[in-house]
Amino acid sequence: MPPSPKTPPQEILSICKKYFIIGCFFLPWLWVVNVVYMWPLIKREDIGTQIKKYLYLSIFGAILWLIILTTWLSIFVTNRIEWGQFADSISVAIPKGV
Amino acid sequence: MTSQESSVDPEQGVFVNSVCANCGGPAQYLCEACGQTGPRYCSETCQSDHWEKGHASVCASVPSGTESEEHDNERNSRALKRSSSKVYSRGNVAQLINLKQRRSTLTSNTSTTLINAPNSNDPSPAIDPVQADEFRFYMQQVYRIIKPVVLCIVLSVLWVKLSQAPSYFIGSSGPGTSGATGSSSDSSPISASIYTAAILIGQIIVATVVIVFLFKYGFTKILVGFFMFVVLFPLGFMSYILISNIISSLSIPLDYITLIFALWNFSAVGLVSVFWKGPLLLQQAYLTVMSSLMAFSLTGLSSWTTWILLGLLAIWDLIAVLCPFGPLRILVESSKENQREIPALLYSVNAVWLMAAPKLSNQIQPTISSTSLQTHTDSSPSSFISSVNSVSTKTSAATTPSGEDIPLSENLSHNIYNRNIEVGVHNNTEVNNSSNSLHTNGNISENNELSDDEEEDERNGLKLGLGDFVFYSVLVAQAATFDWITTIACIVAVLTVEYS
């Protein structure tokens, strides 16, 4: 669902930029939203090529975060038992019978 | 020659029709329903004649071949006018032709078209195309309104059921027990429940008064901040409660780092999409989820407390809106006299992009949350609010032609009616203030200022108060803590109320 065609291109560009900047605060989900939202606008000429830059950066960052998250989560889940005390302290809830 | 002279030209593969099907003379018109493959006519008279002579049984607009009633010229010309400005039928229209079909055939015609003019008596009633169009439109709108409410209810039930799954966890679920063991305090006397509910209502009242006060004296920034806090709270804290509940009941090993990260993401994007520009779908989704979260957290109260609370809320709504000293009435009046809009958390079905309102277009939206309005049985305050809405949306000069395609949603000049409901769990000493926005049933605010041409657009700009969502979701969620039969029965009852 791209922005309305009536929105001035400068505004669209600024929104994209702001999404990107806010997403730098550990917010990869915002980057994903940014990309999904603005992707069809790449083809519009009046916005320019800058939007491409931001969108590519966003998606690259989002993928990076995804890799980091999955890595951490898999490590945690598999090694939770071995880590013992430390793992218990950062777990939200400890499953019974482990 | 009375039969239609149409032949397929083998070389071109096209019907060659240029003679009147009735009299054989040069023909300029054709039967609209049949389109290019239908008979041609030179005049209405011939069309009527041909209709009687046998076209009635083969015409594409009559599926069963039965005759249809005569209808007013006026109705038909009006109906036609709506669909296309090219055709104005002055003759009697035999059947009721589907508007869409009419449109599609019209655009492909090279010659002007005539609607079938049946003089014959057609007994089958069929619906007037204008009415059919209206029906379709209203069904669409109803669907659009019902969908998020139903979704919210379903989500609330989902949360409740998930958190009630048998739990094998060991400890560490301080805030989580409230949801999972909601039924444990059923045995408490009613007086205690009344007491709890009264406390909650008291907090709501206090919050309402504060909000109205802030709005009236123009502390907009504080209001904005307050609103943000109010939205952040359910998104953040209640999600945390919910997720820790689910984790406990489903025995998912998860660490705090990931959880906090996920919550942070979820809440921040929710804030952005609700309070600033963002995709409409996302905003709708967040509002729905937020309402369901609030409803879920209220299941932490005992059953009696919840029912009493709901009743008291309804009564409070009545008082607040109708009585002269009610805060909501003051809110509405002060908004009118100051010509300021009441910002609010509204669920927009279609976003309205306000272009020509310079002072509004760059503002950050959500602002005030006034407390909710009356109950669904009382409709006069709703019109009150609608009129306020129309005042506040007066400055919007343009709506986009196709409401559905506008994703950018700014919560400009929406009326939010938020309530503050305290989540007072017996074991919890913390006071959580979350606001629900309550609105009456189907409180639709339409922009009455637009002209007829934009009627379609304005109708698309429906806004729902979140109160409906929360109210019903609370009901259903509370019912869901018992068993499935109660849940389903409650859902059916709520939906019936909604549809009627």
Coordinates of C-alpha atoms in Angstrom, one line a residue:
Chain A
M1 CA 0.0 0.0 0.0
P2 CA 2.1 2.9 -1.2
P3 CA 1.4 6.4 -0.1
S4 CA -1.2 8.4 -1.8
P5 CA -0.3 9.6 -5.2
K6 CA -1.2 13.1 -4.1
T7 CA 1.5 13.3 -1.6
P8 CA 4.3 15.6 -2.7
P9 CA 7.4 13.7 -3.5
Q10 CA 9.5 15.7 -1.1
E11 CA 7.3 14.6 1.7
I12 CA 7.5 11.0 0.6
L13 CA 11.2 11.2 0.6
S14 CA 11.4 12.8 3.9
I15 CA 9.1 10.2 5.4
C16 CA 11.3 7.5 4.0
K17 CA 14.4 9.1 5.4
K18 CA 12.8 9.6 8.8
Y19 CA 11.7 6.0 8.9
F20 CA 15.2 5.0 8.1
I21 CA 16.7 7.2 10.8
I22 CA 14.3 6.1 13.5
G23 CA 14.9 2.5 12.5
C24 CA 18.5 2.9 13.4
F25 CA 17.5 2.7 17.0
F26 CA 17.3 -1.0 17.1
L27 CA 14.1 -1.1 15.1
P28 CA 14.5 -3.5 12.2
W29 CA 10.8 -4.0 12.1
L30 CA 10.4 -0.3 11.2
W31 CA 12.8 -0.9 8.3
V32 CA 10.8 -3.7 7.1
V33 CA 7.7 -1.5 7.2
N34 CA 9.6 1.2 5.4
V35 CA 10.5 -1.2 2.6
V36 CA 7.1 -2.8 2.2
Y37 CA 5.4 0.6 2.3
M38 CA 7.7 2.4 -0.1
W39 CA 8.8 -0.2 -2.5
P40 CA 6.4 0.6 -5.3
L41 CA 7.5 4.1 -5.2
I42 CA 10.9 3.3 -6.6
K43 CA 9.5 3.4 -10.0
R44 CA 8.3 6.9 -9.7
E45 CA 10.6 9.4 -11.3
D46 CA 9.7 12.5 -9.5
I47 CA 11.0 11.2 -6.2
G48 CA 14.4 10.7 -7.5
T49 CA 17.0 8.1 -6.8
Q50 CA 17.5 8.9 -3.2
I51 CA 14.6 6.8 -2.1
K52 CA 16.3 3.9 -3.6
K53 CA 19.3 4.4 -1.5
Y54 CA 17.3 4.5 1.7
L55 CA 15.2 1.5 0.8
Y56 CA 18.2 -0.6 0.0
L57 CA 19.8 0.5 3.2
S58 CA 16.7 -0.4 5.1
I59 CA 16.3 -3.8 3.7
F60 CA 20.0 -4.6 4.1
G61 CA 19.8 -3.5 7.7
A62 CA 16.7 -5.5 8.3
I63 CA 18.3 -8.7 6.9
L64 CA 21.3 -8.1 9.0
W65 CA 19.2 -7.8 12.1
L66 CA 17.3 -10.9 11.2
I67 CA 20.6 -12.8 10.9
I68 CA 21.7 -11.6 14.3
L69 CA 18.5 -12.4 16.0
T70 CA 18.1 -15.9 14.6
T71 CA 21.7 -16.7 15.5
W72 CA 21.3 -15.5 19.0
L73 CA 18.0 -17.3 19.5
S74 CA 19.3 -20.6 18.2
I75 CA 22.3 -20.3 20.4
F76 CA 20.2 -19.5 23.4
V77 CA 17.7 -22.3 22.9
T78 CA 20.2 -25.0 22.3
N79 CA 22.6 -24.0 24.9
R80 CA 20.2 -22.9 27.5
I81 CA 20.6 -25.9 29.7
E82 CA 24.3 -26.0 29.6
W83 CA 24.7 -22.4 30.6
G84 CA 22.9 -23.1 33.8
Q85 CA 22.7 -20.2 36.1
F86 CA 23.1 -17.5 33.6
A87 CA 20.5 -18.9 31.3
D88 CA 18.0 -19.1 34.0
S89 CA 18.4 -15.6 35.0
I90 CA 17.6 -14.3 31.5
S91 CA 14.8 -16.6 30.8
V92 CA 11.4 -15.4 30.9
A93 CA 9.9 -18.7 32.0
I94 CA 11.7 -21.9 32.7
P95 CA 10.0 -24.9 31.2
K96 CA 9.4 -27.8 33.6
G97 CA 11.1 -31.1 33.3
V98 CA 14.2 -29.9 31.6
Chain B
M1 CA -37.9 -8.4 -41.7
T2 CA -38.4 -9.0 -38.1
S3 CA -35.6 -11.2 -37.4
Q4 CA -32.4 -9.9 -36.4
E5 CA -30.0 -9.8 -39.3
S6 CA -26.7 -10.5 -37.8
S7 CA -24.2 -12.6 -39.4
V8 CA -20.8 -13.5 -38.5
D9 CA -18.4 -12.3 -41.1
P10 CA -16.1 -15.2 -41.6
E11 CA -13.2 -13.1 -42.5
Q12 CA -13.4 -10.7 -39.7
G13 CA -15.1 -12.9 -37.1
V14 CA -17.3 -10.1 -36.1
F15 CA -20.9 -9.6 -36.0
V16 CA -22.0 -7.4 -38.8
N17 CA -25.0 -5.6 -37.5
S18 CA -26.2 -2.5 -39.1
V19 CA -29.8 -3.1 -39.7
C20 CA -32.6 -2.7 -37.3
A21 CA -33.8 -5.9 -36.0
N22 CA -37.4 -4.8 -36.2
C23 CA -37.8 -2.9 -39.4
G24 CA -34.6 -3.5 -41.3
G25 CA -33.7 0.1 -41.7
P26 CA -30.3 1.6 -40.8
A27 CA -29.7 1.1 -37.1
Q28 CA -27.9 3.3 -34.7
Y29 CA -28.7 1.8 -31.4
L30 CA -28.4 -1.5 -29.8
C31 CA -29.8 -3.4 -26.9
E32 CA -27.6 -2.4 -24.0
A33 CA -27.9 -5.5 -22.1
C34 CA -26.8 -7.7 -25.0
G35 CA -24.1 -5.4 -26.0
Q36 CA -22.3 -5.8 -29.2
T37 CA -23.8 -9.2 -29.8
G38 CA -27.3 -8.0 -29.4
P39 CA -29.8 -6.7 -31.8
R40 CA -29.6 -3.3 -33.3
Y41 CA -32.4 -0.8 -33.4
C42 CA -33.1 2.4 -35.2
S43 CA -35.4 3.8 -32.7
E44 CA -37.1 3.1 -29.4
T45 CA -40.3 2.1 -31.1
C46 CA -38.6 -0.6 -33.0
Q47 CA -36.9 -1.7 -29.8
S48 CA -40.2 -2.0 -28.0
D49 CA -41.7 -3.9 -30.9
H50 CA -38.8 -6.2 -31.1
W51 CA -38.9 -6.8 -27.4
E52 CA -42.4 -7.9 -27.6
K53 CA -41.8 -10.0 -30.7
G54 CA -39.3 -12.2 -29.0
H55 CA -36.3 -10.4 -27.7
A56 CA -37.7 -10.6 -24.2
S57 CA -36.9 -14.2 -24.0
V58 CA -33.4 -14.0 -25.4
C59 CA -32.2 -10.7 -24.0
A60 CA -29.1 -11.0 -21.8
S61 CA -30.5 -8.9 -19.1
V62 CA -33.2 -11.3 -18.3
P63 CA -31.6 -14.5 -17.0
S64 CA -34.7 -16.5 -16.8
G65 CA -36.3 -14.9 -19.7
T66 CA -39.2 -13.7 -17.7
E67 CA -40.6 -10.3 -18.1
S68 CA -39.9 -7.7 -15.6
E69 CA -41.9 -4.8 -14.5
E70 CA -42.1 -1.4 -15.9
H71 CA -40.3 1.2 -14.0
D72 CA -40.3 4.8 -13.7
N73 CA -38.5 6.8 -16.3
E74 CA -37.2 8.9 -13.6
R75 CA -35.7 6.1 -11.6
N76 CA -34.1 4.7 -14.5
S77 CA -32.7 7.9 -15.9
R78 CA -31.4 8.6 -12.5
A79 CA -29.8 5.2 -12.3
L80 CA -28.3 5.6 -15.6
K81 CA -27.0 9.0 -14.8
R82 CA -25.1 7.5 -12.1
S83 CA -23.5 4.8 -14.1
S84 CA -22.7 6.8 -17.2
S85 CA -23.6 10.2 -18.3
K86 CA -23.9 9.2 -21.9
V87 CA -27.1 7.4 -21.8
Y88 CA -30.4 8.9 -20.9
S89 CA -33.2 6.6 -21.4
R90 CA -36.6 8.1 -21.7
G91 CA -38.3 5.0 -22.5
N92 CA -39.6 2.5 -20.1
V93 CA -37.1 0.2 -18.8
A94 CA -38.1 -3.4 -18.8
Q95 CA -35.7 -5.1 -16.5
L96 CA -33.5 -4.0 -13.9
I97 CA -30.1 -4.4 -15.3
N98 CA -27.2 -4.8 -13.1
L99 CA -25.4 -1.4 -12.9
K100 CA -22.0 -2.9 -13.4
Q101 CA -23.1 -4.7 -16.4
R102 CA -24.5 -1.6 -17.7
R103 CA -21.3 0.2 -17.1
S104 CA -19.2 -2.3 -18.8
T105 CA -21.4 -2.5 -21.8
L106 CA -21.6 1.2 -22.1
T107 CA -17.9 1.8 -22.3
S108 CA -17.5 -0.6 -25.1
N109 CA -20.2 0.8 -27.3
T110 CA -19.4 3.0 -30.2
S111 CA -22.9 4.0 -30.7
T112 CA -25.3 5.3 -28.3
T113 CA -27.3 2.7 -26.6
L114 CA -30.8 2.3 -25.6
I115 CA -32.1 0.5 -22.7
N116 CA -34.6 -2.1 -23.5
A117 CA -38.0 -0.7 -23.6
P118 CA -40.4 -3.3 -22.6
N119 CA -43.9 -2.5 -22.8
S120 CA -44.7 -5.9 -21.7
N121 CA -45.7 -6.7 -18.3
D122 CA -43.0 -8.1 -16.3
P123 CA -44.1 -9.5 -13.0
S124 CA -40.7 -10.3 -11.4
P125 CA -39.9 -7.6 -8.9
A126 CA -36.2 -7.3 -9.0
I127 CA -34.6 -4.5 -7.1
D128 CA -34.3 -1.0 -8.3
P129 CA -30.8 -0.4 -9.5
V130 CA -30.4 2.6 -7.3
Q131 CA -31.5 0.7 -4.3
A132 CA -29.3 -2.2 -5.3
D133 CA -26.4 0.1 -5.5
E134 CA -27.2 1.6 -2.2
F135 CA -27.5 -1.8 -0.6
R136 CA -24.2 -2.9 -2.0
F137 CA -22.6 0.2 -0.7
Y138 CA -24.0 -0.1 2.8
M139 CA -23.1 -3.8 2.9
Q140 CA -19.6 -2.8 2.0
Q141 CA -19.5 -0.2 4.7
V142 CA -21.0 -2.6 7.2
Y143 CA -18.5 -5.2 6.3
R144 CA -15.6 -2.7 6.7
I145 CA -16.8 -1.7 10.1
I146 CA -17.6 -5.2 11.3
K147 CA -14.4 -6.7 10.1
P148 CA -12.1 -5.0 12.7
V149 CA -14.5 -5.4 15.5
V150 CA -14.8 -9.1 14.8
L151 CA -11.1 -9.4 14.4
C152 CA -10.6 -7.7 17.7
I153 CA -13.0 -10.0 19.4
V154 CA -11.3 -13.0 17.9
L155 CA -7.9 -11.8 19.0
S156 CA -9.1 -11.3 22.5
V157 CA -10.5 -14.8 22.7
L158 CA -7.3 -16.1 21.2
W159 CA -5.2 -14.5 23.9
V160 CA -7.4 -15.7 26.6
K161 CA -7.4 -19.3 25.4
L162 CA -3.7 -19.3 24.8
S163 CA -2.9 -18.1 28.3
Q164 CA -5.2 -20.6 29.8
A165 CA -3.4 -23.6 28.4
P166 CA -2.0 -25.9 31.1
S167 CA 1.0 -24.4 32.5
Y168 CA 4.1 -26.3 33.5
F169 CA 6.3 -23.5 34.3
I170 CA 8.3 -22.9 37.4
G171 CA 7.7 -19.6 39.0
S172 CA 8.7 -16.3 37.5
S173 CA 5.3 -15.4 36.3
G174 CA 4.4 -12.6 38.6
P175 CA 2.2 -10.5 36.4
G176 CA 1.2 -13.6 34.4
T177 CA -1.0 -15.2 37.0
S178 CA -3.6 -12.6 36.6
G179 CA -4.7 -13.7 33.2
A180 CA -4.3 -17.4 33.7
T181 CA -6.1 -17.7 36.9
G182 CA -8.7 -15.1 36.4
S183 CA -11.4 -17.4 37.5
S184 CA -9.9 -18.1 40.8
S185 CA -11.4 -15.1 42.5
D186 CA -14.9 -15.9 41.6
S187 CA -15.8 -16.7 45.1
S188 CA -15.1 -13.3 46.4
P189 CA -18.2 -11.5 47.6
I190 CA -20.0 -9.2 45.4
S191 CA -19.3 -6.2 47.5
A192 CA -15.6 -6.5 47.0
S193 CA -16.3 -6.6 43.3
I194 CA -18.4 -3.5 43.4
Y195 CA -15.7 -1.9 45.3
T196 CA -13.1 -2.7 42.7
A197 CA -15.3 -1.6 39.9
A198 CA -16.0 1.6 41.7
I199 CA -12.3 2.3 42.0
L200 CA -11.8 1.7 38.3
I201 CA -14.6 3.9 37.4
G202 CA -13.3 6.6 39.7
Q203 CA -10.0 6.5 37.9
I204 CA -11.7 6.7 34.6
I205 CA -13.7 9.7 35.7
V206 CA -10.6 11.5 37.1
A207 CA -8.7 10.8 33.9
T208 CA -11.6 12.1 31.8
V209 CA -11.8 15.3 33.8
V210 CA -8.1 15.8 33.5
I211 CA -8.1 15.3 29.8
V212 CA -11.0 17.7 29.3
F213 CA -9.3 20.2 31.4
L214 CA -6.1 19.9 29.5
F215 CA -7.9 20.3 26.2
K216 CA -10.0 23.2 27.3
Y217 CA -7.1 25.2 28.4
G218 CA -5.0 24.3 25.5
F219 CA -2.2 22.3 26.9
T220 CA -1.8 20.5 23.7
K221 CA 1.7 19.3 24.1
I222 CA 0.9 17.7 27.4
L223 CA -2.1 16.0 25.8
V224 CA 0.0 14.7 23.0
G225 CA 2.5 13.3 25.5
F226 CA -0.3 11.9 27.6
F227 CA -1.7 10.2 24.5
M228 CA 1.5 8.7 23.5
F229 CA 2.0 7.3 27.0
V230 CA -1.5 6.0 26.8
V231 CA -0.9 4.2 23.6
L232 CA 2.5 3.0 24.6
F233 CA 1.3 1.5 27.7
P234 CA -1.0 -1.2 26.3
L235 CA 1.3 -1.8 23.4
G236 CA 4.3 -2.3 25.7
F237 CA 3.3 -3.4 29.1
M238 CA 0.3 -5.4 28.2
S239 CA 2.0 -7.2 25.4
Y240 CA 4.6 -8.1 27.9
I241 CA 2.0 -9.5 30.2
L242 CA 0.4 -11.4 27.4
I243 CA 3.5 -12.8 26.0
S244 CA 4.9 -13.9 29.3
N245 CA 1.6 -15.6 30.0
I246 CA 1.7 -17.4 26.7
I247 CA 5.3 -18.3 27.2
S248 CA 4.5 -19.8 30.5
S249 CA 1.6 -21.7 29.4
L250 CA 3.2 -23.0 26.2
S251 CA 6.6 -23.7 27.8
I252 CA 8.6 -21.7 25.2
P253 CA 12.1 -21.0 26.2
L254 CA 12.7 -17.4 25.6
D255 CA 15.2 -15.0 27.0
Y256 CA 14.6 -11.5 28.2
I257 CA 16.9 -10.0 25.6
T258 CA 14.9 -11.2 22.7
L259 CA 11.6 -10.4 24.4
I260 CA 12.5 -6.8 25.2
F261 CA 13.9 -6.3 21.7
A262 CA 10.7 -7.6 20.2
L263 CA 8.5 -5.6 22.4
W264 CA 10.5 -2.5 21.7
N265 CA 10.1 -3.0 18.0
F266 CA 6.5 -3.7 18.3
S267 CA 5.7 -0.7 20.4
A268 CA 7.8 1.8 18.6
V269 CA 6.4 0.9 15.2
G270 CA 2.9 1.0 16.7
L271 CA 3.5 4.4 18.0
V272 CA 4.8 5.6 14.7
S273 CA 2.0 4.2 12.7
V274 CA -0.7 5.4 15.0
F275 CA 0.5 8.8 15.8
W276 CA 2.3 9.7 12.7
K277 CA 2.1 8.8 9.1
G278 CA 2.2 5.2 8.1
P279 CA 0.5 2.5 6.1
L280 CA -3.2 2.5 6.8
L281 CA -3.3 -1.3 7.1
L282 CA -0.6 -1.2 9.7
Q283 CA -2.4 1.4 11.7
Q284 CA -5.6 -0.5 11.6
A285 CA -3.9 -3.6 12.7
Y286 CA -2.2 -1.9 15.6
L287 CA -5.4 -0.4 16.8
T288 CA -7.1 -3.7 16.7
V289 CA -4.4 -5.5 18.5
M290 CA -4.2 -2.8 21.1
S291 CA -7.9 -3.1 21.8
S292 CA -7.7 -6.8 22.1
L293 CA -4.8 -6.4 24.5
M294 CA -6.8 -4.1 26.7
A295 CA -9.6 -6.5 26.7
F296 CA -7.4 -9.3 27.6
S297 CA -5.8 -7.5 30.5
L298 CA -9.2 -6.8 31.8
T299 CA -9.9 -10.4 32.2
G300 CA -7.6 -10.3 35.1
L301 CA -10.4 -8.9 37.1
S302 CA -12.9 -11.2 38.6
S303 CA -16.0 -11.8 36.6
W304 CA -18.3 -9.8 38.8
T305 CA -16.0 -6.8 38.7
T306 CA -16.0 -6.9 35.0
W307 CA -19.7 -7.0 34.5
I308 CA -20.2 -4.3 37.1
L309 CA -17.5 -2.2 35.5
L310 CA -19.1 -2.4 32.1
G311 CA -22.4 -1.4 33.5
L312 CA -20.9 1.5 35.3
L313 CA -19.0 2.6 32.3
A314 CA -22.2 2.7 30.3
I315 CA -23.8 4.8 32.9
W316 CA -20.8 7.1 33.1
D317 CA -21.0 7.6 29.4
L318 CA -24.5 8.7 29.6
I319 CA -23.8 11.1 32.4
A320 CA -20.7 12.4 30.9
V321 CA -22.2 13.2 27.6
L322 CA -25.7 14.2 28.3
C323 CA -25.6 16.1 31.5
P324 CA -24.6 19.8 31.3
F325 CA -21.8 19.4 33.6
G326 CA -20.5 16.2 32.0
P327 CA -16.9 16.5 31.0
L328 CA -17.5 15.2 27.5
R329 CA -20.2 17.7 26.8
I330 CA -17.8 20.4 27.9
L331 CA -15.2 19.0 25.7
V332 CA -17.4 19.0 22.7
E333 CA -18.7 22.5 23.4
S334 CA -15.3 23.9 24.0
S335 CA -14.1 22.3 20.8
K336 CA -16.9 24.0 18.9
E337 CA -16.4 27.4 20.3
N338 CA -12.7 27.3 19.9
Q339 CA -13.0 25.8 16.5
R340 CA -10.3 23.4 17.4
E341 CA -10.6 19.9 16.6
I342 CA -10.5 17.2 19.2
P343 CA -7.7 14.9 18.4
A344 CA -8.4 11.3 19.0
L345 CA -7.5 7.8 18.4
L346 CA -9.8 6.7 15.7
Y347 CA -9.8 3.6 13.6
S348 CA -10.0 4.9 10.1
V349 CA -11.5 2.7 7.5
N350 CA -10.0 4.8 4.8
A351 CA -7.6 7.5 5.5
V352 CA -8.5 11.0 4.5
W353 CA -5.6 12.9 3.2
L354 CA -6.1 16.5 4.2
M355 CA -4.4 18.6 1.6
A356 CA -5.8 22.0 1.7
A357 CA -5.8 22.5 5.4
P358 CA -2.4 24.1 6.0
K359 CA -2.6 24.3 9.7
L360 CA -3.4 20.6 10.0
S361 CA -1.4 19.0 7.4
N362 CA 1.9 19.1 9.2
Q363 CA 0.7 18.5 12.7
I364 CA 1.4 15.4 14.6
Q365 CA -1.8 13.9 15.1
P366 CA -3.2 12.2 17.9
T367 CA -4.0 14.5 20.6
I368 CA -6.7 14.4 22.9
S369 CA -8.4 11.5 24.3
S370 CA -11.6 12.4 25.7
T371 CA -13.5 9.9 27.6
S372 CA -15.9 7.7 25.8
L373 CA -19.3 8.5 25.0
Q374 CA -22.6 7.1 25.6
T375 CA -23.8 3.6 25.3
H376 CA -24.8 2.0 22.1
T377 CA -28.5 2.4 22.9
D378 CA -28.4 6.1 22.9
S379 CA -27.9 7.7 19.6
S380 CA -28.3 11.4 20.2
P381 CA -24.9 12.0 21.6
S382 CA -23.5 10.2 18.7
S383 CA -25.0 12.6 16.4
F384 CA -23.5 15.2 18.7
I385 CA -20.1 13.8 18.1
S386 CA -20.8 13.4 14.5
S387 CA -21.6 17.0 14.3
V388 CA -18.4 17.8 16.1
N389 CA -16.6 15.7 13.7
S390 CA -18.0 17.5 10.8
V391 CA -17.0 20.7 12.3
S392 CA -13.5 19.5 12.8
T393 CA -13.3 18.0 9.4
K394 CA -14.6 21.0 7.7
T395 CA -11.2 22.2 6.9
S396 CA -10.4 19.2 4.8
A397 CA -10.9 20.3 1.3
A398 CA -10.2 17.2 -0.6
T399 CA -10.6 13.6 -0.3
T400 CA -8.9 11.3 -2.6
P401 CA -11.0 9.7 -5.2
S402 CA -10.5 6.2 -4.2
G403 CA -10.5 6.0 -0.5
E404 CA -9.1 2.6 -0.4
D405 CA -5.9 3.5 -2.0
I406 CA -4.8 5.9 0.5
P407 CA -2.6 4.4 3.0
L408 CA -1.2 7.5 4.6
S409 CA -3.3 8.1 7.6
E410 CA -3.0 11.0 9.8
N411 CA -5.2 11.1 12.7
L412 CA -6.2 14.6 12.1
S413 CA -9.3 15.9 13.6
H414 CA -10.6 12.7 14.8
N415 CA -12.5 12.5 17.9
I416 CA -11.0 10.2 20.3
Y417 CA -12.8 9.2 23.2
N418 CA -10.6 7.4 25.5
R419 CA -11.3 6.1 28.8
N420 CA -8.9 5.3 31.4
I421 CA -9.3 1.9 32.7
E422 CA -7.2 0.8 35.5
V423 CA -6.0 -2.7 35.4
G424 CA -6.3 -3.4 39.0
V425 CA -5.4 -7.0 39.6
H426 CA -5.8 -8.2 43.0
N427 CA -2.3 -9.3 43.3
N428 CA -1.0 -6.2 41.5
T429 CA -0.4 -3.1 43.4
E430 CA 0.7 -1.2 40.4
V431 CA -1.8 1.0 38.8
N432 CA -1.9 0.8 35.1
N433 CA -3.7 3.5 33.3
S434 CA -4.6 2.6 29.9
S435 CA -7.2 4.4 28.0
N436 CA -9.8 2.9 25.9
S437 CA -11.6 4.9 23.4
L438 CA -15.2 4.1 23.6
H439 CA -17.7 5.1 21.1
T440 CA -21.2 4.2 20.6
N441 CA -22.2 1.5 18.2
G442 CA -21.4 2.3 14.7
N443 CA -20.6 5.8 15.5
I444 CA -19.8 6.9 12.1
S445 CA -18.7 10.4 11.5
E446 CA -19.2 11.5 8.0
N447 CA -18.1 14.7 6.5
N448 CA -21.3 16.5 5.7
E449 CA -19.6 19.3 4.0
L450 CA -18.6 17.6 0.8
S451 CA -20.6 18.0 -2.3
D452 CA -22.5 15.3 -4.0
D453 CA -19.8 14.5 -6.3
E454 CA -17.6 13.5 -3.5
E455 CA -20.3 11.6 -1.8
E456 CA -18.5 8.4 -2.5
D457 CA -15.3 9.6 -1.1
E458 CA -16.8 11.0 2.0
R459 CA -18.6 7.9 2.7
N460 CA -15.4 6.1 2.5
G461 CA -13.9 8.1 5.3
L462 CA -15.4 6.2 8.1
K463 CA -14.0 6.4 11.4
L464 CA -14.7 4.2 14.3
G465 CA -14.0 4.9 17.9
L466 CA -12.0 2.3 19.5
G467 CA -14.5 2.0 22.3
D468 CA -16.7 -0.3 20.4
F469 CA -13.8 -2.7 19.9
V470 CA -12.8 -2.7 23.5
F471 CA -16.3 -2.9 24.9
Y472 CA -17.2 -6.0 23.0
S473 CA -13.9 -7.5 23.3
V474 CA -14.0 -7.2 27.1
L475 CA -17.4 -8.9 27.1
V476 CA -16.3 -11.7 24.9
A477 CA -12.9 -12.1 26.6
Q478 CA -14.5 -12.4 30.0
A479 CA -16.8 -15.0 28.6
A480 CA -13.9 -16.8 27.1
T481 CA -12.4 -17.5 30.5
F482 CA -15.0 -20.1 31.1
D483 CA -15.4 -22.5 28.3
W484 CA -15.9 -22.7 24.6
I485 CA -19.7 -22.8 24.6
T486 CA -19.9 -19.6 26.5
T487 CA -17.4 -18.0 24.3
I488 CA -19.2 -18.9 21.1
A489 CA -22.6 -17.9 22.5
C490 CA -21.2 -14.6 23.5
I491 CA -19.6 -14.0 20.2
V492 CA -22.8 -14.8 18.3
A493 CA -24.8 -12.4 20.6
V494 CA -22.4 -9.6 20.1
L495 CA -22.3 -10.0 16.4
T496 CA -26.0 -10.0 16.2
V497 CA -26.1 -6.8 18.1
E498 CA -23.5 -5.3 15.8
Y499 CA -25.3 -6.3 12.6
S500 CA -28.7 -5.1 13.7

